[in-house]
Coordinates of C-alpha atoms in Angstrom, one line a residue:
Chain T
X1 CA -2.7 24.5 10.0
X2 CA -6.2 25.5 12.2
X3 CA -8.3 22.5 13.5
X4 CA -10.5 21.6 10.9
X5 CA -10.1 17.7 9.2
X6 CA -9.7 15.6 6.7
X7 CA -12.5 13.4 6.7
X8 CA -11.5 10.5 4.1
X9 CA -13.9 7.9 2.6
X10 CA -13.1 5.0 1.0
X11 CA -16.7 4.3 0.0
X12 CA -18.3 1.4 -1.7
X13 CA -15.8 -0.7 -0.7
X14 CA -15.7 -4.5 -1.8
X15 CA -15.7 -5.8 2.2
X16 CA -18.1 -8.1 3.1
X17 CA -19.1 -11.6 4.9
X18 CA -19.9 -14.3 2.0
X19 CA -23.5 -13.9 0.5
X20 CA -25.5 -16.8 2.4
X21 CA -26.5 -17.3 -1.6
X22 CA -23.1 -19.0 -2.1
X23 CA -22.3 -20.6 1.8
X24 CA -22.7 -24.1 1.0
X25 CA -20.3 -23.9 -1.9
X26 CA -18.0 -26.3 -1.4
X27 CA -14.5 -24.4 -2.0
X28 CA -16.2 -21.4 1.1
X29 CA -17.2 -24.8 3.2
X30 CA -13.7 -26.2 3.2
X31 CA -12.0 -22.7 4.1
X32 CA -14.8 -22.1 7.1
X33 CA -13.8 -25.5 8.5
X34 CA -10.3 -24.7 8.4
X35 CA -10.6 -21.3 10.1
X36 CA -13.2 -22.5 12.3
X37 CA -15.8 -20.0 11.1
X38 CA -19.2 -20.2 10.2
X39 CA -19.0 -20.1 6.2
X40 CA -20.9 -16.2 6.1
X41 CA -18.3 -15.3 8.6
X42 CA -15.8 -15.2 6.6
X43 CA -14.6 -12.0 4.7
X44 CA -15.1 -12.4 1.1
X45 CA -12.0 -12.9 -1.0
X46 CA -11.8 -13.3 -4.6
X47 CA -8.5 -14.7 -4.8
X48 CA -9.6 -17.5 -2.5
X49 CA -13.8 -17.9 -3.4
X50 CA -13.4 -17.4 -7.3
X51 CA -14.8 -20.7 -8.3
X52 CA -17.7 -19.9 -5.7
X53 CA -18.3 -16.2 -6.7
X54 CA -19.0 -17.0 -10.5
X55 CA -23.1 -16.9 -9.7
X56 CA -23.0 -13.5 -7.5
X57 CA -23.9 -10.1 -9.1
X58 CA -20.5 -8.0 -9.8
X59 CA -18.5 -11.1 -8.9
X60 CA -15.8 -9.8 -10.9
X61 CA -14.9 -6.1 -8.2
X62 CA -16.5 -8.2 -4.8
X63 CA -14.4 -9.6 -2.6
X64 CA -11.5 -7.2 -2.3
X65 CA -10.6 -6.6 1.5
X66 CA -6.6 -6.1 0.1
X67 CA -8.1 -2.8 -1.2
X68 CA -9.2 -2.0 2.5
X69 CA -6.5 -3.1 3.8
X70 CA -3.3 -1.1 2.2
X71 CA -5.7 2.1 2.3
X72 CA -6.0 1.9 5.5
X73 CA -2.3 1.3 5.7
X74 CA -0.9 4.8 3.8
X75 CA -4.0 6.8 5.6
X76 CA -3.0 5.9 9.4
X77 CA 0.7 6.2 8.7
X78 CA 0.6 9.6 7.0
X79 CA 2.1 12.5 8.9
X80 CA -1.9 13.9 8.5
X81 CA -3.4 11.3 10.3
X82 CA -0.2 11.5 13.1
X83 CA -1.2 15.2 13.9
X84 CA -4.6 14.0 14.3
X85 CA -6.0 15.4 11.5
X86 CA -7.6 13.1 9.4
X87 CA -11.0 11.1 9.8
X88 CA -11.0 7.9 8.2
X89 CA -14.1 5.6 7.5
X90 CA -14.8 2.8 5.6
X91 CA -18.0 2.4 3.7
X92 CA -19.0 -0.9 1.8
X93 CA -21.5 -1.9 -0.8
X94 CA -24.1 -3.0 1.5
X95 CA -23.5 0.3 3.2
X96 CA -22.0 -0.8 6.7
X97 CA -19.8 2.0 7.7
X98 CA -16.4 1.1 9.6
X99 CA -15.4 4.2 11.8
X100 CA -11.4 4.1 12.1
X101 CA -10.0 5.2 15.2
X102 CA -6.5 7.5 14.0
X103 CA -4.3 5.7 16.9
X104 CA -5.3 2.2 15.8
X105 CA -2.7 0.1 14.9
X106 CA -3.6 -2.0 11.7
X107 CA -1.9 -5.6 11.3
X108 CA 0.4 -4.8 8.6
X109 CA 0.4 -8.7 7.3
X110 CA -3.1 -9.6 5.7
X111 CA -3.7 -12.6 7.6
X112 CA -4.3 -11.0 10.7
X113 CA -5.9 -8.0 9.0
X114 CA -8.7 -10.5 7.9
X115 CA -9.4 -12.1 11.4
X116 CA -9.6 -8.6 12.9
X117 CA -11.9 -7.9 10.0
X118 CA -14.3 -10.8 10.9
X119 CA -14.4 -10.2 14.6
X120 CA -15.4 -6.7 13.5
X121 CA -18.2 -7.8 11.8
X122 CA -19.3 -10.5 14.2
X123 CA -19.3 -8.1 17.1
X124 CA -19.8 -4.7 15.9
X125 CA -16.4 -3.3 17.6
X126 CA -12.5 -4.5 17.3
X127 CA -10.0 -5.0 19.0
X128 CA -12.1 -6.7 22.1
X129 CA -10.2 -5.1 24.4
X130 CA -10.1 -1.4 23.0
X131 CA -12.2 -1.3 19.9
X132 CA -10.6 1.4 18.0
X133 CA -13.0 0.1 14.8
X134 CA -16.7 0.2 15.3
X135 CA -19.2 -0.9 12.5
X136 CA -22.3 0.2 11.9
X137 CA -25.5 1.0 9.4
X138 CA -25.2 3.7 7.2
X139 CA -25.7 4.5 3.8
X140 CA -22.7 7.4 2.2
X141 CA -25.4 10.4 2.6
X142 CA -26.2 9.5 6.3
X143 CA -22.4 10.0 6.6
X144 CA -22.3 13.2 4.7
X145 CA -25.8 14.6 6.6
X146 CA -23.5 13.6 9.8
X147 CA -20.1 15.1 8.9
X148 CA -21.3 18.2 7.7
X149 CA -17.8 19.2 5.7
X150 CA -17.7 22.1 4.1
X151 CA -16.7 21.0 0.6
X152 CA -17.2 16.8 -0.8
X153 CA -15.0 15.9 -3.4
X154 CA -15.2 12.6 -4.8
X155 CA -12.1 11.2 -7.0
X156 CA -13.9 8.9 -10.0
X157 CA -13.0 8.5 -13.8
X158 CA -16.1 10.1 -15.0
X159 CA -15.1 13.5 -12.8
X160 CA -13.2 16.4 -14.2
X161 CA -9.7 16.1 -15.7
X162 CA -7.5 18.0 -13.6
X163 CA -4.3 18.6 -11.3
X164 CA -4.3 17.5 -7.9
X165 CA -2.9 20.1 -6.4
X166 CA -5.8 22.8 -6.9
X167 CA -8.4 20.8 -5.2
X168 CA -8.2 21.9 -1.8
X169 CA -7.0 25.5 -2.4
X170 CA -9.6 28.4 -1.9
X171 CA -10.9 26.6 1.3
X172 CA -10.2 28.5 5.1
X173 CA -8.6 27.2 7.5
X174 CA -11.6 26.3 9.4
X175 CA -13.7 24.5 6.5
X176 CA -13.9 20.5 7.0
X177 CA -13.8 18.7 3.9
X178 CA -14.4 15.5 2.7
X179 CA -12.5 13.5 0.4
X180 CA -14.7 10.1 -1.6
X181 CA -12.3 7.5 -3.2
X182 CA -13.7 4.0 -4.0
X183 CA -12.5 1.0 -2.4
X184 CA -13.0 -1.4 -5.6
X185 CA -10.8 -2.3 -8.0
X186 CA -13.0 -0.7 -11.4
X187 CA -15.8 0.2 -12.6
X188 CA -18.1 3.1 -11.1
X189 CA -19.8 3.8 -8.0
X190 CA -22.5 2.1 -5.7
X191 CA -23.9 5.5 -4.2
X192 CA -25.0 8.6 -5.6
X193 CA -21.6 10.7 -5.7
X194 CA -22.7 13.0 -8.4
X195 CA -25.5 13.9 -6.5
X196 CA -23.9 13.6 -3.2
X197 CA -20.4 15.9 -4.0
X198 CA -19.5 19.4 -4.6
X199 CA -17.0 18.0 -7.2
X200 CA -16.1 14.9 -9.1
X201 CA -12.4 15.2 -10.0
X202 CA -10.5 12.9 -11.9
X203 CA -6.7 13.1 -11.4
X204 CA -5.4 11.2 -14.5
X205 CA -6.1 10.2 -18.0
X206 CA -6.0 6.5 -16.8
X207 CA -7.8 4.6 -13.6
X208 CA -5.4 4.8 -10.7
X209 CA -5.7 2.3 -7.9
X210 CA -7.7 3.5 -4.6
X211 CA -4.1 3.3 -2.7
X212 CA -2.3 5.4 -5.3
X213 CA -5.3 7.8 -5.0
X214 CA -5.9 8.3 -1.3
X215 CA -1.9 8.9 -0.4
X216 CA -1.8 11.5 -3.3
X217 CA -5.2 13.2 -2.0
X218 CA -3.3 13.1 1.7
X219 CA 0.0 14.3 0.5
X220 CA -1.3 17.2 -1.6
X221 CA -3.7 18.2 1.1
X222 CA -1.2 18.2 3.9
X223 CA 1.2 20.4 1.4
X224 CA -1.7 22.8 0.9
X225 CA -2.5 23.4 4.5
X226 CA 1.7 22.9 5.1
X227 CA 1.0 20.3 7.8
X228 CA 5.3 19.7 6.8
X229 CA 6.1 23.1 8.5
X230 CA 4.1 22.7 11.5
X231 CA 5.5 19.5 12.2
X232 CA 9.2 20.9 11.4
X233 CA 8.2 24.1 13.7
X234 CA 7.3 21.9 16.2
X235 CA 10.4 19.3 16.0
X236 CA 13.0 21.9 16.4
Chain I
X1 CA 9.2 15.8 -19.6
X2 CA 12.6 15.0 -21.5
X3 CA 13.4 11.3 -21.2
X4 CA 15.7 10.9 -18.0
X5 CA 14.3 8.1 -15.5
X6 CA 14.0 7.8 -11.6
X7 CA 15.5 4.9 -10.7
X8 CA 13.8 3.6 -7.6
X9 CA 15.7 1.1 -4.8
X10 CA 13.6 -0.7 -2.0
X11 CA 17.5 -0.9 -0.5
X12 CA 18.2 -3.6 2.3
X13 CA 14.6 -4.7 1.8
X14 CA 13.5 -7.6 4.9
X15 CA 12.8 -10.4 1.8
X16 CA 15.0 -13.4 2.1
X17 CA 14.0 -17.8 2.3
X18 CA 13.6 -19.4 5.3
X19 CA 17.7 -19.3 6.4
X20 CA 19.1 -22.7 7.1
X21 CA 19.7 -22.3 10.6
X22 CA 15.7 -22.8 11.6
X23 CA 15.1 -25.0 8.7
X24 CA 14.8 -27.1 11.4
X25 CA 11.9 -25.7 13.7
X26 CA 8.8 -27.3 13.5
X27 CA 6.7 -24.4 12.5
X28 CA 8.3 -24.2 9.5
X29 CA 8.5 -28.0 8.9
X30 CA 4.8 -27.8 9.7
X31 CA 4.3 -25.3 7.0
X32 CA 6.3 -26.2 4.4
X33 CA 4.4 -29.5 4.0
X34 CA 1.2 -27.6 3.8
X35 CA 3.0 -26.0 0.7
X36 CA 4.9 -28.6 -0.8
X37 CA 7.9 -26.9 -0.6
X38 CA 11.2 -27.8 1.0
X39 CA 11.3 -25.1 4.5
X40 CA 14.3 -22.9 2.9
X41 CA 12.1 -22.6 -0.1
X42 CA 9.3 -20.6 1.9
X43 CA 10.0 -17.0 2.1
X44 CA 10.7 -16.0 5.5
X45 CA 7.8 -14.5 6.8
X46 CA 7.6 -12.4 10.3
X47 CA 3.5 -12.9 11.0
X48 CA 3.9 -17.0 10.5
X49 CA 7.5 -17.7 11.7
X50 CA 8.0 -15.7 14.8
X51 CA 8.1 -18.5 17.2
X52 CA 11.3 -20.0 15.0
X53 CA 12.5 -16.4 14.2
X54 CA 13.6 -16.0 18.3
X55 CA 17.3 -17.0 17.6
X56 CA 17.5 -15.6 14.2
X57 CA 19.9 -12.1 14.5
X58 CA 18.0 -9.1 14.3
X59 CA 14.5 -11.0 14.3
X60 CA 12.4 -8.0 15.0
X61 CA 13.1 -7.0 11.6
X62 CA 13.4 -10.1 9.5
X63 CA 11.1 -11.4 7.1
X64 CA 8.8 -8.6 6.1
X65 CA 7.5 -9.4 2.3
X66 CA 4.6 -8.2 3.1
X67 CA 6.6 -4.4 2.6
X68 CA 8.1 -4.8 -0.6
X69 CA 4.8 -6.5 -1.8
X70 CA 3.1 -3.0 -1.1
X71 CA 5.9 -0.8 -2.4
X72 CA 6.1 -2.5 -5.3
X73 CA 2.4 -2.5 -6.6
X74 CA 2.0 1.7 -5.6
X75 CA 5.1 2.3 -7.5
X76 CA 3.9 -0.3 -10.9
X77 CA 0.5 2.2 -9.9
X78 CA 2.4 5.1 -10.3
X79 CA 1.3 7.5 -13.9
X80 CA 5.4 8.0 -13.5
X81 CA 6.1 4.0 -14.3
X82 CA 2.6 4.2 -16.8
X83 CA 4.9 6.8 -18.8
X84 CA 8.2 4.3 -18.7
X85 CA 9.7 6.7 -16.7
X86 CA 10.2 4.8 -13.5
X87 CA 12.5 1.5 -13.0
X88 CA 12.2 -0.3 -10.2
X89 CA 14.7 -2.7 -8.2
X90 CA 14.6 -4.6 -5.1
X91 CA 17.6 -5.1 -3.0
X92 CA 17.7 -7.2 -0.1
X93 CA 19.7 -7.9 3.1
X94 CA 21.6 -10.3 1.8
X95 CA 22.5 -8.6 -1.5
X96 CA 20.2 -10.0 -3.7
X97 CA 18.3 -7.6 -6.2
X98 CA 15.2 -8.2 -8.1
X99 CA 14.9 -6.1 -11.1
X100 CA 11.0 -5.3 -11.6
X101 CA 10.4 -4.9 -15.0
X102 CA 7.6 -1.7 -15.4
X103 CA 5.1 -4.0 -17.1
X104 CA 4.8 -6.6 -15.0
X105 CA 1.3 -6.9 -13.5
X106 CA 1.7 -8.2 -9.4
X107 CA -0.6 -9.9 -7.6
X108 CA -2.9 -8.3 -5.4
X109 CA -3.2 -10.8 -3.5
X110 CA -0.5 -11.2 -0.7
X111 CA -1.0 -15.1 -1.1
X112 CA -0.2 -14.9 -4.7
X113 CA 2.5 -12.6 -4.5
X114 CA 4.3 -14.9 -1.9
X115 CA 4.4 -18.2 -4.3
X116 CA 5.6 -15.5 -6.9
X117 CA 8.3 -14.8 -4.7
X118 CA 9.2 -18.5 -3.7
X119 CA 9.2 -19.4 -7.7
X120 CA 11.5 -16.2 -8.3
X121 CA 14.0 -17.1 -5.6
X122 CA 13.7 -20.6 -6.9
X123 CA 14.1 -20.4 -10.5
X124 CA 16.0 -16.8 -11.0
X125 CA 12.7 -15.9 -13.3
X126 CA 9.5 -14.9 -12.9
X127 CA 6.6 -15.6 -14.0
X128 CA 7.5 -18.5 -16.3
X129 CA 5.9 -17.7 -18.8
X130 CA 7.5 -14.3 -19.7
X131 CA 10.1 -13.3 -16.7
X132 CA 9.4 -9.7 -16.3
X133 CA 11.1 -10.1 -12.8
X134 CA 14.3 -11.3 -12.5
X135 CA 16.9 -12.0 -9.4
X136 CA 20.5 -12.3 -9.5
X137 CA 23.8 -11.3 -6.7
X138 CA 24.5 -7.4 -6.6
X139 CA 25.3 -5.1 -3.7
X140 CA 23.8 -1.2 -3.5
X141 CA 26.8 -0.4 -4.3
X142 CA 27.6 -2.0 -8.1
X143 CA 23.8 -1.3 -8.7
X144 CA 24.6 2.3 -8.3
X145 CA 27.8 1.8 -10.1
X146 CA 25.7 0.3 -13.1
X147 CA 23.3 2.8 -12.9
X148 CA 25.6 5.5 -12.8
X149 CA 22.9 8.4 -12.1
X150 CA 23.6 11.7 -12.0
X151 CA 22.0 12.3 -8.2
X152 CA 21.8 9.4 -5.5
X153 CA 19.0 10.6 -2.6
X154 CA 18.5 8.0 0.4
X155 CA 15.6 8.7 2.6
X156 CA 16.2 8.2 5.9
X157 CA 15.3 8.8 9.6
X158 CA 19.3 10.1 10.1
X159 CA 19.2 12.4 6.6
X160 CA 18.8 16.2 7.4
X161 CA 15.6 17.3 7.7
X162 CA 13.7 19.2 4.6
X163 CA 10.8 19.1 2.6
X164 CA 10.3 16.5 0.2
X165 CA 9.3 19.3 -2.4
X166 CA 13.3 20.8 -3.0
X167 CA 14.3 17.3 -3.5
X168 CA 14.2 16.6 -7.0
X169 CA 15.0 20.4 -8.4
X170 CA 18.0 21.4 -9.4
X171 CA 18.5 18.8 -11.9
X172 CA 18.5 19.1 -15.7
X173 CA 16.0 16.6 -18.0
X174 CA 18.8 14.7 -19.0
X175 CA 20.0 13.7 -15.6
X176 CA 18.8 10.3 -14.1
X177 CA 18.4 10.4 -10.3
X178 CA 18.1 7.4 -8.0
X179 CA 15.9 7.3 -5.3
X180 CA 16.5 4.8 -2.2
X181 CA 14.4 3.7 0.0
X182 CA 14.6 1.5 2.7
X183 CA 12.8 -1.6 2.6
X184 CA 12.8 -2.7 6.5
X185 CA 10.1 -1.9 9.3
X186 CA 12.4 0.5 11.6
X187 CA 16.4 0.7 12.7
X188 CA 19.0 1.7 9.9
X189 CA 20.5 1.1 6.4
X190 CA 23.1 -2.4 6.1
X191 CA 24.3 -1.1 3.1
X192 CA 26.7 2.2 3.4
X193 CA 24.1 4.7 1.8
X194 CA 25.6 7.5 3.4
X195 CA 28.7 6.9 1.4
X196 CA 26.6 5.7 -1.7
X197 CA 24.6 9.0 -1.6
X198 CA 25.0 12.6 -2.8
X199 CA 22.1 13.4 -0.4
X200 CA 20.6 11.7 3.0
X201 CA 17.1 13.5 3.6
X202 CA 14.4 12.9 6.2
X203 CA 11.2 14.0 5.6
X204 CA 9.4 14.0 8.5
X205 CA 10.6 14.3 12.0
X206 CA 9.0 10.6 12.9
X207 CA 9.6 7.2 11.0
X208 CA 7.1 7.0 8.2
X209 CA 6.6 3.6 6.5
X210 CA 8.6 3.0 3.6
X211 CA 5.3 2.8 1.6
X212 CA 4.4 5.8 2.2
X213 CA 8.1 7.2 1.6
X214 CA 7.9 5.8 -2.0
X215 CA 4.7 7.0 -2.8
X216 CA 5.6 10.6 -2.3
X217 CA 8.6 10.3 -3.2
X218 CA 7.1 9.7 -6.6
X219 CA 4.1 11.7 -7.0
X220 CA 6.9 15.1 -5.8
X221 CA 9.1 13.9 -8.7
X222 CA 6.0 13.6 -11.0
X223 CA 5.5 17.2 -9.4
X224 CA 9.3 18.5 -10.6
X225 CA 8.9 17.3 -14.0
X226 CA 5.5 18.3 -15.5
X227 CA 4.2 14.4 -15.7
X228 CA 0.9 15.4 -14.8
X229 CA 1.0 17.8 -17.5
X230 CA 2.4 15.7 -20.3
X231 CA -0.3 12.7 -19.6
X232 CA -3.1 15.6 -20.0
X233 CA -1.9 17.0 -22.9
X234 CA -1.6 13.9 -24.5
X235 CA -5.2 12.4 -23.7
X236 CA -6.9 15.4 -25.2

């Protein structure tokens, strides 16, 4: 297997605090009071805040912390991550970047995940005792410049339609790869992934959920580099 | 591809209404009032009801509607389902069986999924206008007797450790397969899967989440039977 890693980036994710421009809306004020938070400390959540979001640009796609939650749970549970060969990042529409420690145990229920993310946005690190999540300012371009992967693959509806099986082929065991998956419900990337990627790939004629693409990408990477065989050998 | 289907069963799922024996607990009463429901009409949820669950048998694993939610979202989004070749069922610890129409659009956020499931348990079908989910009494054995699949594969920590790749091999294009995944956080099946299955398979030396096993099983089935190629051909 080697010690090369897969950098997995959930890019342009719709994860943000309630924007100031809608903070005074009745619905937001009510929910903030109930949670004991200032309105702008809440995570924007389209299923709760929809009446307040109407005036927001891109209202039809913003406020989707549920996508980030499910994707992180799947990434962290993957055997690749258990082997220490996966690095997971959440990049947001406002160019915040969350670095996820591979050993973090995220809350399985959305209620608690929401609280954790609120805390992370407020303090820059969470959980308080032992910060395994850190948030900083970074564009997708700046992240890639720092990671310097051998190859950057972005999964996009606008990419070339091809089977996922070959995407990680032709790389040597020393090469780090970066896979970029959109952390939004529909539409296109906000970041210039065309410019930043070696390859734009579409793995199905229809758009798929971020969670489906992400779990298949990780599993295919594992298969390409024999992660299962490695784990079998070790366990016997 | 043929017209054989994959029957996917989330078995012994920890999805149930609040049991009568803990319905009078202060925490449950409070939450029921807030939701305008009778206590026993709520879905048992370990992250909310934990203080009330202490006296319950198997308290450490019960009340996990979040597992069912994530698994159903992944199953319904899969290309296999979009092709009409996947049938998804949720079987619960109390031998309730939910049949999921392949065309249903489930709520992406847990809040709304919870409401839908509460309604389903109360009325036997949901949503009201056009019921795409139906619940009935059925053991896992009774379901299998009805489906009559050519092969039943159960994914279990106690199964034979082997790669997932070969599990669906050796079946002809006319044979329906049933894949059983445990819909619980840890521990063993309550149903007698050893008796009911042709094969018990463990796909990793460590226990994996239901969502990880389920998404990998579907994707592997797609690869075995060329679902991607079928969709590519059709789209060009």
